[in-house]
PDB file of C-alpha atoms and ligand atoms in Angstrom:
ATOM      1  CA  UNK C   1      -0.004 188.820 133.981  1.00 54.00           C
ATOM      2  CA  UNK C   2      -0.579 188.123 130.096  1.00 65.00           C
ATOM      3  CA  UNK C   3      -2.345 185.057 129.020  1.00 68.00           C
ATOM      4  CA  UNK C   4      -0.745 182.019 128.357  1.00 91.00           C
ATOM      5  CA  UNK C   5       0.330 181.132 131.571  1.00 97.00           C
ATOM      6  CA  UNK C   6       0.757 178.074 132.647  1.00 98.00           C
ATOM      7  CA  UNK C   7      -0.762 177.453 136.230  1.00 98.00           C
ATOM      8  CA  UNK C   8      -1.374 174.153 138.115  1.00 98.00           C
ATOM      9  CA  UNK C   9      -4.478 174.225 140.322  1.00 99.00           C
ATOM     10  CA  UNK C  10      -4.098 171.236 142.551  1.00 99.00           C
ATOM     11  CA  UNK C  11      -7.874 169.849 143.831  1.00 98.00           C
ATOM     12  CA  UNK C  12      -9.192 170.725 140.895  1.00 98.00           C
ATOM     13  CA  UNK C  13     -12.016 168.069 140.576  1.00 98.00           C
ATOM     14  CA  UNK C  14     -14.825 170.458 142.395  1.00 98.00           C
ATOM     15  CA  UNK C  15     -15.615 173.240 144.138  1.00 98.00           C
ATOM     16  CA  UNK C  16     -13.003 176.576 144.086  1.00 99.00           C
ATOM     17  CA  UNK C  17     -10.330 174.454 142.907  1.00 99.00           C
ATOM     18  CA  UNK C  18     -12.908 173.441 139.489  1.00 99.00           C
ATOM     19  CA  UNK C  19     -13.825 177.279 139.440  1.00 98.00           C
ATOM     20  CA  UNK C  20     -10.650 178.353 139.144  1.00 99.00           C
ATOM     21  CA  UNK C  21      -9.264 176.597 136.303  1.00 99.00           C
ATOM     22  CA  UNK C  22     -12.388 177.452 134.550  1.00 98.00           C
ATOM     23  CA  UNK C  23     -12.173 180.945 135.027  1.00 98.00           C
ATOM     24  CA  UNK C  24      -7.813 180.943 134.273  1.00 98.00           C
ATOM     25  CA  UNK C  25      -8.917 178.625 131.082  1.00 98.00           C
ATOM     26  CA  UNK C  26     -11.634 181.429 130.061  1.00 98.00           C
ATOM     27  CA  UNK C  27      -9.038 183.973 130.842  1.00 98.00           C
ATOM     28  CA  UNK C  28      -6.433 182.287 128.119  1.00 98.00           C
ATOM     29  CA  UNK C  29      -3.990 181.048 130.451  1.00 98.00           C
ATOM     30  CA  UNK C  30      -2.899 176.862 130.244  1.00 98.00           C
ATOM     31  CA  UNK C  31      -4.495 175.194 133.088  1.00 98.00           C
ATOM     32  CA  UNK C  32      -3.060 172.336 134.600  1.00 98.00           C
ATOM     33  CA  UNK C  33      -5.797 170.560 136.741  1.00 98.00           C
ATOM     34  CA  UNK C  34      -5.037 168.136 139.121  1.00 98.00           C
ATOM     35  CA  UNK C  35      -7.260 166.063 141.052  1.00 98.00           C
ATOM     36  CA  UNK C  36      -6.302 162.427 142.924  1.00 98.00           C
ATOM     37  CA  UNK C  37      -7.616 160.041 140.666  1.00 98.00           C
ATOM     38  CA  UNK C  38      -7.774 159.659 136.819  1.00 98.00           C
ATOM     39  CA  UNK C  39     -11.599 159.295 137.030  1.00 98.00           C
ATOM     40  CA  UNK C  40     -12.016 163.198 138.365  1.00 98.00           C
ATOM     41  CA  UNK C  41      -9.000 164.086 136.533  1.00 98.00           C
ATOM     42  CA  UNK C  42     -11.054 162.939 133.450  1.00 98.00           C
ATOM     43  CA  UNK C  43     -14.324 163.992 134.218  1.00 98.00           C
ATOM     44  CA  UNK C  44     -13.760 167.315 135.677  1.00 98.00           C
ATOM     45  CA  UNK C  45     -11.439 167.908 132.055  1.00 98.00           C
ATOM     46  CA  UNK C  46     -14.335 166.709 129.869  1.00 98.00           C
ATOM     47  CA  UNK C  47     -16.743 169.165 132.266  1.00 98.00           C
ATOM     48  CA  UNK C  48     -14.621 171.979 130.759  1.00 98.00           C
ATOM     49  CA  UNK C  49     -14.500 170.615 127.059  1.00 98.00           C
ATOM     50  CA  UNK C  50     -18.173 170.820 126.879  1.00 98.00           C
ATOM     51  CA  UNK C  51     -18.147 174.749 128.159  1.00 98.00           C
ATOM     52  CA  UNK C  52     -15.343 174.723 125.357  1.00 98.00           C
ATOM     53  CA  UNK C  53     -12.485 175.195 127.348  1.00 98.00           C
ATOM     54  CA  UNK C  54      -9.514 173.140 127.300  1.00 98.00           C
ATOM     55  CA  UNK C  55      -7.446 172.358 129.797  1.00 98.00           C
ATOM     56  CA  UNK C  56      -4.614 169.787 130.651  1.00 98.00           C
ATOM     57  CA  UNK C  57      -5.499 167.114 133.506  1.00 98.00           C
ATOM     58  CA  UNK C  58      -2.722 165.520 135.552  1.00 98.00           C
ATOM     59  CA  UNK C  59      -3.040 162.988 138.606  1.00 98.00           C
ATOM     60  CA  UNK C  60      -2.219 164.550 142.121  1.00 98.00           C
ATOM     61  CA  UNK C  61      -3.097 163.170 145.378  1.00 98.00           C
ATOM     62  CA  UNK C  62      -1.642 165.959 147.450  1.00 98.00           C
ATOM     63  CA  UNK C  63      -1.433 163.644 151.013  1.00 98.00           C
ATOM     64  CA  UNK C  64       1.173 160.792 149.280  1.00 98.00           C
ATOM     65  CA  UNK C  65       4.340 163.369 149.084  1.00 98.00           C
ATOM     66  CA  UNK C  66       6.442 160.267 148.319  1.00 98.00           C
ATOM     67  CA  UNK C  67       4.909 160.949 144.760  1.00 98.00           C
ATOM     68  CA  UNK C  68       5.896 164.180 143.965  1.00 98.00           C
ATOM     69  CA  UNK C  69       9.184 164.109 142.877  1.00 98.00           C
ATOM     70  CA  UNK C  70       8.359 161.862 139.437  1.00 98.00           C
ATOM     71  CA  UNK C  71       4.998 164.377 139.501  1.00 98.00           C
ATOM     72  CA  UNK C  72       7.613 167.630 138.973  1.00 98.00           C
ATOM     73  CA  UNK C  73       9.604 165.326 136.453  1.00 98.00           C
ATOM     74  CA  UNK C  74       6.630 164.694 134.488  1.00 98.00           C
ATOM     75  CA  UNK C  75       5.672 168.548 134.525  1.00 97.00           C
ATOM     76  CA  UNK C  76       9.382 169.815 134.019  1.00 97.00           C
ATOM     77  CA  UNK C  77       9.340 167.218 130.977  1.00 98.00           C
ATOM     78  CA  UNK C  78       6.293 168.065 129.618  1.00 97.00           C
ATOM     79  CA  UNK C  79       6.471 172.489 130.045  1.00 96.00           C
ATOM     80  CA  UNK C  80       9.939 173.213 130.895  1.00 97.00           C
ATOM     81  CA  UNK C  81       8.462 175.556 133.378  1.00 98.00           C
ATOM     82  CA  UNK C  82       6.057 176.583 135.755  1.00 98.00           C
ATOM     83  CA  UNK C  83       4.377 180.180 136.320  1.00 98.00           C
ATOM     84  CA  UNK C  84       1.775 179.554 139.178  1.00 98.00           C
ATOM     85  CA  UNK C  85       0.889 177.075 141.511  1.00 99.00           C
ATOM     86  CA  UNK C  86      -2.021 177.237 143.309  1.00 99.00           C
ATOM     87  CA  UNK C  87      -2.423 174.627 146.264  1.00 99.00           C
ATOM     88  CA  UNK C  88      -5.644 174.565 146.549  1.00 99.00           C
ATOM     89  CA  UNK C  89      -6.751 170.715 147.898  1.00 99.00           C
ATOM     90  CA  UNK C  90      -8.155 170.643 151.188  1.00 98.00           C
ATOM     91  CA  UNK C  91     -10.320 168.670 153.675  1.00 98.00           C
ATOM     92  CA  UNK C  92     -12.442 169.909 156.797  1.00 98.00           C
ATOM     93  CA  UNK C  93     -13.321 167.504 159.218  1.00 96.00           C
ATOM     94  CA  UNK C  94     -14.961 169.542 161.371  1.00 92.00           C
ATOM     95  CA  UNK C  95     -13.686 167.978 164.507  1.00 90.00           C
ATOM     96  CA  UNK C  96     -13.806 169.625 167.951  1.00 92.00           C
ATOM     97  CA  UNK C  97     -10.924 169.283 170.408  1.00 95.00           C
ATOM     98  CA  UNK C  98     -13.250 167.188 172.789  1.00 95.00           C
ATOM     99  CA  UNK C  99     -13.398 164.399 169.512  1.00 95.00           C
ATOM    100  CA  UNK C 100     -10.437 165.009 167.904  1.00 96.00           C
ATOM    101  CA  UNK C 101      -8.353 161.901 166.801  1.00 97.00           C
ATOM    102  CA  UNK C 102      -4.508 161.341 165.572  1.00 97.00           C
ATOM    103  CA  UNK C 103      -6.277 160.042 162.868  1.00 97.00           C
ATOM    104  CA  UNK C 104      -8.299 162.951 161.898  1.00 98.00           C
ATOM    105  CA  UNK C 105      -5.009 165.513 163.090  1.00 98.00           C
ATOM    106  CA  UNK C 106      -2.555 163.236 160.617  1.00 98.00           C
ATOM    107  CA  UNK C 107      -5.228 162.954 157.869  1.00 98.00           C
ATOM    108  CA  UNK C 108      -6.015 166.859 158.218  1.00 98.00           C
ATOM    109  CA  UNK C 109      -2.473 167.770 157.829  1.00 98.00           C
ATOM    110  CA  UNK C 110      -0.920 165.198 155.687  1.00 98.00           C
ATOM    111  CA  UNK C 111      -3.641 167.262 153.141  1.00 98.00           C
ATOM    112  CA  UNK C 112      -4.028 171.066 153.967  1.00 98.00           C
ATOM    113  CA  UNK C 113      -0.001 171.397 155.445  1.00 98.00           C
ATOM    114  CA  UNK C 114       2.506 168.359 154.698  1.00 98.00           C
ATOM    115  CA  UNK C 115       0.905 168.422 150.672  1.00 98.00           C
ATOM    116  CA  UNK C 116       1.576 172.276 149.955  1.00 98.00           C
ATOM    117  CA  UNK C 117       4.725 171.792 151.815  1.00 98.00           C
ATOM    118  CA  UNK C 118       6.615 169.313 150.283  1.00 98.00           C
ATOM    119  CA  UNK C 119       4.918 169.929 146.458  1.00 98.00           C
ATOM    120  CA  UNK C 120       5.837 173.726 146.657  1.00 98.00           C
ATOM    121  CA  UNK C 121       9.571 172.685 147.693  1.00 98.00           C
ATOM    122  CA  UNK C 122       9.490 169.975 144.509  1.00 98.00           C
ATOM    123  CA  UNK C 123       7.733 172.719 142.331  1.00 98.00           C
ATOM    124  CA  UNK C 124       9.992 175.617 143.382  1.00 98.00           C
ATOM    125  CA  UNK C 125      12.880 174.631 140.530  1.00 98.00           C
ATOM    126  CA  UNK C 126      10.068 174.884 137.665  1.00 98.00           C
ATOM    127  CA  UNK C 127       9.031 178.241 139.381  1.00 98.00           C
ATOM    128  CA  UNK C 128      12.119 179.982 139.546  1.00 98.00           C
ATOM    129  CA  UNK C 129      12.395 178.730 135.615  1.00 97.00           C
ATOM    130  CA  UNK C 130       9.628 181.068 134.570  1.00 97.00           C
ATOM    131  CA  UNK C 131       9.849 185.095 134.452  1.00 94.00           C
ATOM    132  CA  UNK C 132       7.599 185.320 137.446  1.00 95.00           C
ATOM    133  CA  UNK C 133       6.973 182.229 139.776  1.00 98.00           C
ATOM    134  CA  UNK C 134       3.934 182.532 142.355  1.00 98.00           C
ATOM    135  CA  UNK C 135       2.529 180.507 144.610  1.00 98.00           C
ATOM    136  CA  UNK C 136      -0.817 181.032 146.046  1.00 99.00           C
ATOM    137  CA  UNK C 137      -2.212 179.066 149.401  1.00 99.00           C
ATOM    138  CA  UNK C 138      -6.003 178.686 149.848  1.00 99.00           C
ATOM    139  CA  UNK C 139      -6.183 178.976 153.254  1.00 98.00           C
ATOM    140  CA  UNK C 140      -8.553 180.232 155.669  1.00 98.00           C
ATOM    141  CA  UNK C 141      -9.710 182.961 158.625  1.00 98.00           C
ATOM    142  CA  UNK C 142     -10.321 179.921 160.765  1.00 97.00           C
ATOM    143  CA  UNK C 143      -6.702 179.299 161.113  1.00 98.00           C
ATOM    144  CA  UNK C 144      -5.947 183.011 161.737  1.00 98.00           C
ATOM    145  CA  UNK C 145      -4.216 183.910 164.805  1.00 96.00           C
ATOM    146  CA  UNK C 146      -6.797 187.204 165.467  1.00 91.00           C
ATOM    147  CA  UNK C 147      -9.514 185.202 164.862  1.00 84.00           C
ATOM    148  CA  UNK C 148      -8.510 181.729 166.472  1.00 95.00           C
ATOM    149  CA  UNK C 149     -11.744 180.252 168.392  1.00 94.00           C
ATOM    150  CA  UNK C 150     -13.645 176.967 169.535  1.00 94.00           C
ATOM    151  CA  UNK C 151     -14.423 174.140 167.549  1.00 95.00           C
ATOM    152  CA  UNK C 152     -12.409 172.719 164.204  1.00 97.00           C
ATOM    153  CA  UNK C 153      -8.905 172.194 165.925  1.00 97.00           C
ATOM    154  CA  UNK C 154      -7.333 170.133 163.214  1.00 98.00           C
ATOM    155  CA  UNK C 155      -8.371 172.377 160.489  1.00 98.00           C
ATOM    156  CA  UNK C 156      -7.613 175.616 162.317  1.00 98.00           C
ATOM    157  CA  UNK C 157      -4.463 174.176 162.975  1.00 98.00           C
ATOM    158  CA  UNK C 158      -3.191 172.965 159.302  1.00 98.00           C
ATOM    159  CA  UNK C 159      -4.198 176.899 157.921  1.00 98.00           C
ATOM    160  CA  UNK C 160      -2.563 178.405 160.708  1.00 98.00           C
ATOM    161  CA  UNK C 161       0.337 176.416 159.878  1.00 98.00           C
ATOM    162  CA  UNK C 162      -0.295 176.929 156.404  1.00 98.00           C
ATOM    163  CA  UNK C 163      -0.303 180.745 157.043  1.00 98.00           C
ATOM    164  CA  UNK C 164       3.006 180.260 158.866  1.00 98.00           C
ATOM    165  CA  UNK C 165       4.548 178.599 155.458  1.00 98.00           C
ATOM    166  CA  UNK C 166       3.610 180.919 153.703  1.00 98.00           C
ATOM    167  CA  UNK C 167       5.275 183.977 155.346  1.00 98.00           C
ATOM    168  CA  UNK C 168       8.117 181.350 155.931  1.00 98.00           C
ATOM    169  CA  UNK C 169       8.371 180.257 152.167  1.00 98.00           C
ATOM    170  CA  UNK C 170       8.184 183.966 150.802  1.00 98.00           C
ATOM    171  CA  UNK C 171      11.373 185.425 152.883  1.00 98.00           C
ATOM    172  CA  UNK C 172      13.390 181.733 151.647  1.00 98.00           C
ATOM    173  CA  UNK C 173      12.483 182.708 148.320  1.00 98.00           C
ATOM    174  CA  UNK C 174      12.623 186.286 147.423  1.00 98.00           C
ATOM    175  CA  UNK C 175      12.358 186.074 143.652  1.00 97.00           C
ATOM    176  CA  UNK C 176       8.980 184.181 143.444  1.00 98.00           C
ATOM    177  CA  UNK C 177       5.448 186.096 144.808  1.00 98.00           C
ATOM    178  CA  UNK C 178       4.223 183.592 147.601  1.00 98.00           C
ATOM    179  CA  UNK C 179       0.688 184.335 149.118  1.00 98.00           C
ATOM    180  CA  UNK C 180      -2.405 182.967 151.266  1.00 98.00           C
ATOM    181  CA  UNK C 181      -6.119 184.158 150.613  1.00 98.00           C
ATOM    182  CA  UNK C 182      -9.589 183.520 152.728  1.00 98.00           C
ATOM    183  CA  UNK C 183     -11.993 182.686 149.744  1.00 98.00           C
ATOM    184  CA  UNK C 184     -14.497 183.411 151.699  1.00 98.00           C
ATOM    185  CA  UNK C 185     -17.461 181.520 153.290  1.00 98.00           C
ATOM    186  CA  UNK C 186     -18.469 179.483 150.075  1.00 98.00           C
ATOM    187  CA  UNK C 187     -20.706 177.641 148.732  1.00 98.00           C
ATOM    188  CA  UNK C 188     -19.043 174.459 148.067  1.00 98.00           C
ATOM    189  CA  UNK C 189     -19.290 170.785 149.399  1.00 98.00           C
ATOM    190  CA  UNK C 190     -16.991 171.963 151.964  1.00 98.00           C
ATOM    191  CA  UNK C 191     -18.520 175.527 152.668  1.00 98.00           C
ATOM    192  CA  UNK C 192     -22.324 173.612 152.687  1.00 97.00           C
ATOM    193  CA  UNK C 193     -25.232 175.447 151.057  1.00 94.00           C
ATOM    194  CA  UNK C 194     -25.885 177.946 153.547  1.00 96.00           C
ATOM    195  CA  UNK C 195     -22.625 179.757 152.686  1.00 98.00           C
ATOM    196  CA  UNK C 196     -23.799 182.993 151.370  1.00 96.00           C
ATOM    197  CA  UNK C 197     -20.528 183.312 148.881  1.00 98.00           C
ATOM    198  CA  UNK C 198     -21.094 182.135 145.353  1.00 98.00           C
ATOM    199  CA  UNK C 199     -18.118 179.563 144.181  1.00 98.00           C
ATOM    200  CA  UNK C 200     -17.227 182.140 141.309  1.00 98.00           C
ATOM    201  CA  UNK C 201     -16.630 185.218 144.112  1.00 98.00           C
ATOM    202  CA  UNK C 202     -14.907 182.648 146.386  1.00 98.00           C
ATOM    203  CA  UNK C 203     -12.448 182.094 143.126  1.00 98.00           C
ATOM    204  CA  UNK C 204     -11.628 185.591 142.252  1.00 98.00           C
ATOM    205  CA  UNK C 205      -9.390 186.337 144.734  1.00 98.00           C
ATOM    206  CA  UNK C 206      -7.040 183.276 144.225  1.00 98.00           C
ATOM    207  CA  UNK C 207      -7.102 183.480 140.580  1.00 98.00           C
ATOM    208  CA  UNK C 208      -6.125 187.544 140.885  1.00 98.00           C
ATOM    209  CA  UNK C 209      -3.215 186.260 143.097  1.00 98.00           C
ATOM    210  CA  UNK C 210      -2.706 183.950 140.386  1.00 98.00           C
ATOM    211  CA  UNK C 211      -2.290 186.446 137.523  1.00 98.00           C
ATOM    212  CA  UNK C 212      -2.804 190.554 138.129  1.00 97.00           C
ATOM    213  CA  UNK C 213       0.441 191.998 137.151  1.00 93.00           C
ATOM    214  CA  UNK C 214       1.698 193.762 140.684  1.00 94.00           C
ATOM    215  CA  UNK C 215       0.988 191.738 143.651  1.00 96.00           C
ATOM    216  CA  UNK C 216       3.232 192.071 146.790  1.00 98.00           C
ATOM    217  CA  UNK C 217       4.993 188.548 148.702  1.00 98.00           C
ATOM    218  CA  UNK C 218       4.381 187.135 152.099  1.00 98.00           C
ATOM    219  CA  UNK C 219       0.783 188.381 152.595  1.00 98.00           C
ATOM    220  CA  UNK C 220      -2.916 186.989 153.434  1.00 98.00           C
ATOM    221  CA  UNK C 221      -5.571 188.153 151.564  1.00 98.00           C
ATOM    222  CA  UNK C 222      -9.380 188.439 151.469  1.00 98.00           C
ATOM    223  CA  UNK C 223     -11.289 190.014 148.714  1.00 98.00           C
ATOM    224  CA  UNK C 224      -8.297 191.533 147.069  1.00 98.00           C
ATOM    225  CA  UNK C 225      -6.968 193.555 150.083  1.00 98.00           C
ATOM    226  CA  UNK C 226      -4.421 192.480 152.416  1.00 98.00           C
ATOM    227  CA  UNK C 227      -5.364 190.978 155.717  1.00 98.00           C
ATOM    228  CA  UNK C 228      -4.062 189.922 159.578  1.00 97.00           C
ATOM    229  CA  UNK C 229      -3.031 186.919 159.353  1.00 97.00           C
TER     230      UNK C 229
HETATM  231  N1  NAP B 301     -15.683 176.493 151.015  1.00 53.57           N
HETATM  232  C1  NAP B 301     -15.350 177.363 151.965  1.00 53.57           C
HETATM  233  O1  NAP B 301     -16.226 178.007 152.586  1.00 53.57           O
HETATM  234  C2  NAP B 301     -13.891 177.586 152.309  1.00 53.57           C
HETATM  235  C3  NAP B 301     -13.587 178.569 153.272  1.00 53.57           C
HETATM  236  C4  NAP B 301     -12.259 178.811 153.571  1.00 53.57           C
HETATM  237  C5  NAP B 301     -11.262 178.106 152.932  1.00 53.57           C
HETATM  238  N2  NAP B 301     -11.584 177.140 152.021  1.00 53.57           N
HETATM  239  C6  NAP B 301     -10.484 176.393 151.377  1.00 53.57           C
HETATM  240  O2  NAP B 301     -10.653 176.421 149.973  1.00 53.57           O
HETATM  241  C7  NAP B 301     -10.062 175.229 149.405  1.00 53.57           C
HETATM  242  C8  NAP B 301     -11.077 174.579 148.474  1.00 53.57           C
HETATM  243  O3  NAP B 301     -12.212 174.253 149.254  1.00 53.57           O
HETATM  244  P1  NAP B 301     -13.626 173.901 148.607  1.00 53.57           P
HETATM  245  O4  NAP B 301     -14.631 174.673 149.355  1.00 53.57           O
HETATM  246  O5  NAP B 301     -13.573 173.984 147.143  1.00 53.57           O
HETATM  247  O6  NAP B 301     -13.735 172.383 149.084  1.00 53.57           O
HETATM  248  P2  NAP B 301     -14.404 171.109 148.390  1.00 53.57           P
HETATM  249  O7  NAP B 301     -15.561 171.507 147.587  1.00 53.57           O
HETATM  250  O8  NAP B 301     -14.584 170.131 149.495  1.00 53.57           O
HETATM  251  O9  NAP B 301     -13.247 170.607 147.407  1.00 53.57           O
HETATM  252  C9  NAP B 301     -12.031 170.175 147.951  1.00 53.57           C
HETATM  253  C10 NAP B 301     -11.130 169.780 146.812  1.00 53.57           C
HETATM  254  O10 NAP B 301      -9.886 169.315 147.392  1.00 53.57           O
HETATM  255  C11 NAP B 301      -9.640 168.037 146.856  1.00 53.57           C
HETATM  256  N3  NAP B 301      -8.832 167.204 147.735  1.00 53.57           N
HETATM  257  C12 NAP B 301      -9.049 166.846 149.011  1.00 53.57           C
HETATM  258  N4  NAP B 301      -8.083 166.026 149.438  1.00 53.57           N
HETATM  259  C13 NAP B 301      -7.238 165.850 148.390  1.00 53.57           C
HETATM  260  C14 NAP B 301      -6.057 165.108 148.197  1.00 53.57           C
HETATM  261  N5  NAP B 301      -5.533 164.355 149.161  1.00 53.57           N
HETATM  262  N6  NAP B 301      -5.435 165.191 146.997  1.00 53.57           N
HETATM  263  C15 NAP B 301      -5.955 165.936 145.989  1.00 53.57           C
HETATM  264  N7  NAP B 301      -7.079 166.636 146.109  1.00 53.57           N
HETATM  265  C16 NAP B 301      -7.724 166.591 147.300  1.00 53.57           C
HETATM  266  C17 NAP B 301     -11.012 167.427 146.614  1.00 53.57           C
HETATM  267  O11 NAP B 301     -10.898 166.299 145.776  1.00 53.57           O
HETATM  268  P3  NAP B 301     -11.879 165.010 145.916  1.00 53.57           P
HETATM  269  O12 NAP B 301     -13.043 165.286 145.032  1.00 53.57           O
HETATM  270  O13 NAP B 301     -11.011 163.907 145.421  1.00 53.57           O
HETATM  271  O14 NAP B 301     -12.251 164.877 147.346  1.00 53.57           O
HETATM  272  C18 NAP B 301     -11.690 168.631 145.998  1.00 53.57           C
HETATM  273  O15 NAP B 301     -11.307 168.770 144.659  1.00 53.57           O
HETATM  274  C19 NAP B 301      -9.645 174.347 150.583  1.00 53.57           C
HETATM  275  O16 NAP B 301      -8.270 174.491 150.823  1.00 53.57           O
HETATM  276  C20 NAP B 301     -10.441 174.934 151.739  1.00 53.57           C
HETATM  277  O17 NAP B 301      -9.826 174.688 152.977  1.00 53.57           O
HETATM  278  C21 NAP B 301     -12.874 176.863 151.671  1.00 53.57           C
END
């Protein structure tokens, strides 16, 4: 993909999300980064204007879907169109079955399954209005049938779902390159510091998702190369 893009990164505050728009913004492309309050929309923008890279901050709280319809009005009014869309926002509350919650299953999903749901469908319009609409997922191996295990069950639930959409989303809509990547185990709040990924390797493969030229639809991918999901 040629620079100039324009690609929303949603949870893009901190951690892969933050990485990513820095390294699309170094790249050339317009970054749209979106993070749930104005605060981290604002600081996480100025962050980036000291490196001297600009990018364009908008308010997203992925878990209130009720707001994304006047969210893809303001984009569509603003750009016309939209070439990527990267959900990227995510929570991991590390719950086994034994303590798992409604609360923690609705919170956990409402975030990593209902938000990419429901702002991909809003989004999909603005997609399908550039020459080559993609979305990527950030999902994970711990929701990943082959590899399903103890511990996490809300979490490895959402990404398995999430892995589900994605296939799901890619045969509805044929014209746009849908995907889901494994970053990796990183070293992020989420990830904790003994993750032995850097946050700039867990970013690469999402942002090469995000922009090489050929990429296929409907796959999972780690480190470039297509993966079981
Ligand atoms: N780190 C890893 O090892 C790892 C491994 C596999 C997959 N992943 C996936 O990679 C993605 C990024 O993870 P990370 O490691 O960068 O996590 P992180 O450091 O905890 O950052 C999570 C980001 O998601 C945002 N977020 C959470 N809930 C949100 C909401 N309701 N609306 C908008 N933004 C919200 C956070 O914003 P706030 O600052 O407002 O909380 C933050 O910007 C996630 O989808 C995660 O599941 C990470």
């Amino acid at each position: 993909m040629t620079p100039g893009k324009i690609i929303l990164v949603t949870g893009g505050n901190r951690g892969i999300g933050f990485e990513m728009c820095r390294q699309l913004a170094t790249m050339g492309h317009k970054v749209i980064l979106t993070a749930r309050t104005s605060d981290k929309v604002q600081e996480a923008v100025v962050r980036l204007a000291n490196t001297g890279l600009k990018v364009q901050g908008e308010v997203l709280d992925v878990s209130k879907t009720g707001s994304f319809k006047v969210f893809a009005q303001r984009i569509e009014a603003k750009y016309a169109y939209l070439d990527v869309l990267i959900n990227n926002a995510g929570i991991f509350l590390k719950e086994s079955l034994q303590s798992l919650t409604e609360q923690v299953l609705d919170e956990t999903l409402k975030t990593n399954l209902y938000g990419p749901i429901f702002f991909s469908r809003e989004l999909i319009p603005l997609l399908h209005n550039s020459k080559g609409g993609r979305i990527v997922n950030v999902s994970s191996f711990l929701g990943t049938m082959s590899d399903m295990n103890r511990n996490y069950t809300a979490y490895r639930l959402s990404k398995a779902a999430l892995n589900a959409f994605t296939l799901h989303l890619s045969v509805e809509y044929p014209l746009l390159k849908i995907n889901a990547c494994h970053p990796g185990h990183v070293q992020t709040d989420m990830g904790g510091v003994n993750a032995q990924r850097t946050i700039e390797k867990g970013a690469e493969t999402p942002v090469w998702l995000a922009v090489h030229t050929e990429i296929p639809t409907g796959k999972f991918f780690f480190d470039k190369q297509v993966v079981g999901w």
